[in-house]
Amino acid sequence: MSEPSGKYSITMPRDIAAAARSRSGPSGFSAYVAAAVARQIERDNLNELIEVAEAEHGPITDDEIQALRARLHQARQEQNHGETSAA
């Protein structure tokens, strides 16, 4: 069951509101805006987690990032290959 909704008044540039309305689809403008805010909160939480980890362990180097991206790419390829073989 989802949380109860409240009614809020927000101000945003007209061009952003128009773009959001044109993309909101059948779920509606409010649901579209709520999903965007929820995604931003997730990003903020992740950034806070990264700040804590970097404060404890030091910043992540570009080499570490590239190595992790390569591992992720390889895992996705292996996963996709497994899905293709199973079909």
Coordinates of N, CA, C and O in Angstrom, one line a residue:
M1 N 0.8 -1.2 0.0 CA 0.0 0.0 0.0 C 0.9 1.2 0.0 O 1.8 1.3 0.7
S2 N 0.6 2.2 -0.8 CA 1.4 3.4 -0.9 C 1.0 4.4 0.2 O 0.0 4.3 0.8
E3 N 2.0 5.3 0.4 CA 1.8 6.3 1.4 C 0.6 7.3 1.0 O 0.4 7.5 -0.2
P4 N -0.1 7.8 1.9 CA -1.1 8.8 1.6 C -0.5 10.0 0.9 O 0.6 10.4 1.1
S5 N -1.3 10.6 0.0 CA -0.8 11.7 -0.8 C -1.3 13.0 -0.1 O -2.3 13.1 0.6
G6 N -0.5 14.1 -0.4 CA -0.9 15.4 0.1 C -0.9 16.3 -1.1 O -0.3 16.0 -2.2
K7 N -1.5 17.4 -1.0 CA -1.6 18.4 -2.1 C -0.6 19.5 -1.8 O -0.6 20.0 -0.7
Y8 N 0.3 19.8 -2.8 CA 1.3 20.8 -2.6 C 1.3 21.8 -3.8 O 0.9 21.4 -4.9
S9 N 1.7 23.0 -3.5 CA 1.8 24.0 -4.6 C 3.3 24.2 -4.8 O 4.1 24.5 -3.8
I10 N 3.8 24.1 -6.1 CA 5.2 24.3 -6.4 C 5.3 25.3 -7.5 O 4.3 25.5 -8.3
T11 N 6.4 25.9 -7.6 CA 6.7 26.9 -8.7 C 7.8 26.3 -9.5 O 8.8 25.9 -9.0
M12 N 7.6 26.3 -10.9 CA 8.7 25.9 -11.8 C 8.6 26.6 -13.1 O 7.5 27.2 -13.4
P13 N 9.7 26.7 -13.8 CA 9.6 27.4 -15.1 C 8.6 26.8 -16.0 O 8.4 25.5 -16.0
R14 N 7.9 27.6 -16.8 CA 6.9 27.1 -17.6 C 7.3 26.1 -18.7 O 6.6 25.1 -19.0
D15 N 8.5 26.3 -19.2 CA 9.0 25.3 -20.2 C 9.3 23.9 -19.6 O 9.0 22.9 -20.2
I16 N 9.7 23.9 -18.4 CA 9.9 22.6 -17.7 C 8.6 22.0 -17.4 O 8.4 20.8 -17.6
A17 N 7.6 22.8 -16.9 CA 6.3 22.2 -16.7 C 5.6 21.7 -17.9 O 5.0 20.6 -17.9
A18 N 5.8 22.4 -19.1 CA 5.2 22.0 -20.3 C 5.9 20.7 -20.8 O 5.2 19.7 -21.2
A19 N 7.2 20.6 -20.6 CA 7.9 19.3 -21.0 C 7.4 18.2 -20.1 O 7.2 17.1 -20.6
A20 N 7.3 18.4 -18.8 CA 6.8 17.4 -17.9 C 5.4 16.9 -18.3 O 5.1 15.7 -18.3
R21 N 4.5 17.9 -18.5 CA 3.1 17.5 -18.9 C 3.1 16.7 -20.2 O 2.3 15.8 -20.3
S22 N 3.9 17.1 -21.1 CA 3.9 16.3 -22.4 C 4.4 14.9 -22.2 O 4.1 14.0 -23.0
R23 N 5.2 14.7 -21.2 CA 5.8 13.3 -21.0 C 5.1 12.5 -19.9 O 5.4 11.4 -19.7
S24 N 4.2 13.2 -19.2 CA 3.6 12.5 -18.0 C 2.7 11.3 -18.3 O 2.6 10.5 -17.5
G25 N 2.2 11.3 -19.5 CA 1.4 10.1 -19.9 C 0.2 9.9 -19.0 O -0.3 10.8 -18.3
P26 N -0.4 8.7 -19.1 CA -1.6 8.4 -18.4 C -1.6 8.5 -16.9 O -2.6 8.7 -16.2
S27 N -0.4 8.4 -16.3 CA -0.3 8.5 -14.8 C -0.5 9.9 -14.3 O -0.7 10.1 -13.1
G28 N -0.3 10.9 -15.2 CA -0.5 12.2 -14.8 C 0.7 13.0 -14.4 O 1.8 12.5 -14.0
F29 N 0.5 14.3 -14.4 CA 1.6 15.3 -14.1 C 2.1 15.1 -12.6 O 3.3 15.1 -12.4
S30 N 1.2 14.9 -11.7 CA 1.6 14.8 -10.3 C 2.4 13.6 -10.1 O 3.5 13.6 -9.4
A31 N 2.0 12.5 -10.7 CA 2.8 11.2 -10.5 C 4.2 11.4 -11.2 O 5.2 10.9 -10.6
Y32 N 4.3 12.1 -12.3 CA 5.5 12.3 -13.0 C 6.5 13.2 -12.1 O 7.6 12.8 -11.9
V33 N 5.9 14.2 -11.5 CA 6.7 15.1 -10.6 C 7.1 14.3 -9.4 O 8.3 14.4 -8.9
A34 N 6.3 13.6 -8.8 CA 6.6 12.8 -7.6 C 7.7 11.8 -7.9 O 8.6 11.6 -7.1
A35 N 7.7 11.1 -9.1 CA 8.7 10.2 -9.4 C 10.1 10.9 -9.6 O 11.1 10.4 -9.2
A36 N 10.0 12.1 -10.2 CA 11.3 12.9 -10.4 C 11.9 13.3 -9.1 O 13.1 13.2 -8.9
V37 N 11.0 13.7 -8.1 CA 11.5 14.1 -6.8 C 12.1 12.8 -6.1 O 13.1 12.9 -5.4
A38 N 11.4 11.7 -6.2 CA 11.9 10.5 -5.6 C 13.2 10.1 -6.1 O 14.1 9.7 -5.4
R39 N 13.4 10.2 -7.4 CA 14.7 9.9 -8.0 C 15.8 10.9 -7.5 O 16.9 10.5 -7.2
Q40 N 15.5 12.1 -7.4 CA 16.4 13.1 -6.8 C 16.8 12.8 -5.4 O 18.0 12.9 -5.0
I41 N 15.8 12.4 -4.6 CA 16.1 12.0 -3.2 C 17.1 10.8 -3.2 O 18.0 10.7 -2.4
E42 N 16.8 9.8 -4.1 CA 17.7 8.6 -4.2 C 19.2 9.1 -4.5 O 20.1 8.6 -4.0
R43 N 19.3 10.0 -5.5 CA 20.6 10.5 -5.9 C 21.3 11.2 -4.7 O 22.5 11.1 -4.5
D44 N 20.5 12.1 -4.0 CA 21.0 12.8 -2.9 C 21.5 11.8 -1.8 O 22.6 12.0 -1.2
N45 N 20.7 10.8 -1.5 CA 21.1 9.7 -0.6 C 22.4 9.0 -1.0 O 23.3 8.8 -0.2
L46 N 22.5 8.7 -2.3 CA 23.7 8.1 -2.8 C 24.9 9.0 -2.7 O 26.0 8.5 -2.3
N47 N 24.8 10.3 -3.0 CA 25.9 11.2 -2.9 C 26.3 11.3 -1.4 O 27.5 11.4 -1.2
E48 N 25.4 11.3 -0.5 CA 25.8 11.3 0.9 C 26.6 10.1 1.3 O 27.5 10.2 2.1
L49 N 26.1 8.9 0.8 CA 26.8 7.7 1.1 C 28.2 7.7 0.5 O 29.2 7.3 1.2
I50 N 28.4 8.2 -0.7 CA 29.7 8.4 -1.3 C 30.6 9.3 -0.5 O 31.8 9.0 -0.3
E51 N 30.0 10.4 0.0 CA 30.8 11.3 0.8 C 31.3 10.7 2.1 O 32.5 10.8 2.5
V52 N 30.5 9.9 2.7 CA 30.9 9.2 3.9 C 32.0 8.1 3.6 O 33.0 8.1 4.3
A53 N 31.8 7.4 2.5 CA 32.8 6.4 2.2 C 34.1 7.0 1.8 O 35.2 6.5 2.2
E54 N 34.1 8.1 1.0 CA 35.3 8.8 0.7 C 36.0 9.4 1.9 O 37.2 9.5 1.9
A55 N 35.2 9.9 2.8 CA 35.8 10.5 4.0 C 36.6 9.4 4.8 O 37.6 9.6 5.4
E56 N 36.0 8.2 4.8 CA 36.6 7.1 5.5 C 37.7 6.4 4.8 O 38.7 6.0 5.4
H57 N 37.6 6.2 3.4 CA 38.5 5.4 2.7 C 39.3 6.2 1.6 O 40.2 5.7 0.9
G58 N 39.0 7.5 1.5 CA 39.7 8.3 0.5 C 38.9 8.3 -0.8 O 38.0 7.5 -1.0
P59 N 39.2 9.3 -1.7 CA 38.4 9.4 -2.9 C 38.7 8.2 -3.9 O 39.8 7.6 -3.8
I60 N 37.8 7.9 -4.7 CA 37.9 6.8 -5.7 C 38.7 7.3 -6.8 O 38.4 8.4 -7.3
T61 N 39.7 6.6 -7.3 CA 40.5 7.1 -8.4 C 39.8 6.8 -9.7 O 38.9 5.9 -9.8
D62 N 40.2 7.5 -10.8 CA 39.7 7.2 -12.1 C 40.0 5.8 -12.6 O 39.2 5.1 -13.2
D63 N 41.2 5.3 -12.2 CA 41.5 3.9 -12.5 C 40.5 2.9 -11.9 O 40.1 1.9 -12.5
E64 N 40.2 3.1 -10.6 CA 39.2 2.3 -9.9 C 37.9 2.3 -10.6 O 37.2 1.3 -10.7
I65 N 37.5 3.5 -11.0 CA 36.2 3.7 -11.6 C 36.2 2.9 -13.0 O 35.2 2.2 -13.3
Q66 N 37.2 3.1 -13.7 CA 37.3 2.4 -15.0 C 37.3 0.9 -14.8 O 36.7 0.1 -15.6
A67 N 38.0 0.4 -13.8 CA 38.1 -1.1 -13.6 C 36.7 -1.6 -13.2 O 36.3 -2.7 -13.7
L68 N 36.0 -0.9 -12.4 CA 34.6 -1.3 -12.0 C 33.7 -1.2 -13.2 O 32.8 -2.1 -13.3
R69 N 33.8 -0.2 -14.0 CA 32.9 -0.1 -15.2 C 33.2 -1.3 -16.1 O 32.3 -1.9 -16.7
A70 N 34.4 -1.7 -16.2 CA 34.8 -2.9 -17.1 C 34.2 -4.1 -16.5 O 33.6 -5.0 -17.3
R71 N 34.2 -4.3 -15.2 CA 33.6 -5.5 -14.6 C 32.1 -5.5 -14.8 O 31.5 -6.6 -15.0
L72 N 31.5 -4.3 -14.6 CA 30.1 -4.3 -14.8 C 29.7 -4.6 -16.3 O 28.7 -5.3 -16.5
H73 N 30.5 -4.0 -17.2 CA 30.2 -4.3 -18.6 C 30.3 -5.8 -18.9 O 29.5 -6.4 -19.6
Q74 N 31.4 -6.4 -18.4 CA 31.6 -7.9 -18.6 C 30.4 -8.7 -17.9 O 29.9 -9.6 -18.6
A75 N 30.0 -8.3 -16.8 CA 28.9 -9.0 -16.1 C 27.6 -8.9 -16.9 O 26.9 -9.9 -17.1
R76 N 27.4 -7.7 -17.5 CA 26.2 -7.5 -18.3 C 26.2 -8.4 -19.6 O 25.3 -8.9 -20.0
Q77 N 27.4 -8.4 -20.2 CA 27.6 -9.2 -21.4 C 27.4 -10.7 -21.1 O 26.7 -11.4 -21.8
E78 N 27.9 -11.2 -19.9 CA 27.7 -12.6 -19.5 C 26.2 -12.8 -19.3 O 25.7 -13.9 -19.6
Q79 N 25.5 -11.9 -18.6 CA 24.1 -12.1 -18.3 C 23.3 -12.1 -19.6 O 22.4 -12.9 -19.8
N80 N 23.6 -11.2 -20.5 CA 22.9 -11.2 -21.8 C 23.2 -12.5 -22.6 O 22.3 -13.0 -23.3
H81 N 24.4 -12.9 -22.6 CA 24.7 -14.2 -23.3 C 24.0 -15.4 -22.7 O 23.5 -16.2 -23.4
G82 N 23.8 -15.4 -21.4 CA 23.0 -16.4 -20.7 C 21.6 -16.4 -21.1 O 20.9 -17.4 -21.3
E83 N 21.0 -15.2 -21.2 CA 19.6 -15.0 -21.6 C 19.4 -15.5 -23.0 O 18.4 -16.1 -23.4
T84 N 20.4 -15.2 -23.9 CA 20.3 -15.6 -25.3 C 20.4 -17.1 -25.4 O 19.6 -17.7 -26.2
S85 N 21.2 -17.7 -24.7 CA 21.4 -19.2 -24.7 C 20.1 -19.9 -24.2 O 19.8 -20.9 -24.7
A86 N 19.5 -19.3 -23.2 CA 18.3 -19.9 -22.6 C 17.1 -19.8 -23.5 O 16.1 -20.5 -23.3
A87 N 17.1 -18.9 -24.4 CA 15.9 -18.7 -25.3 C 15.7 -19.7 -26.4 O 16.3 -20.6 -26.7

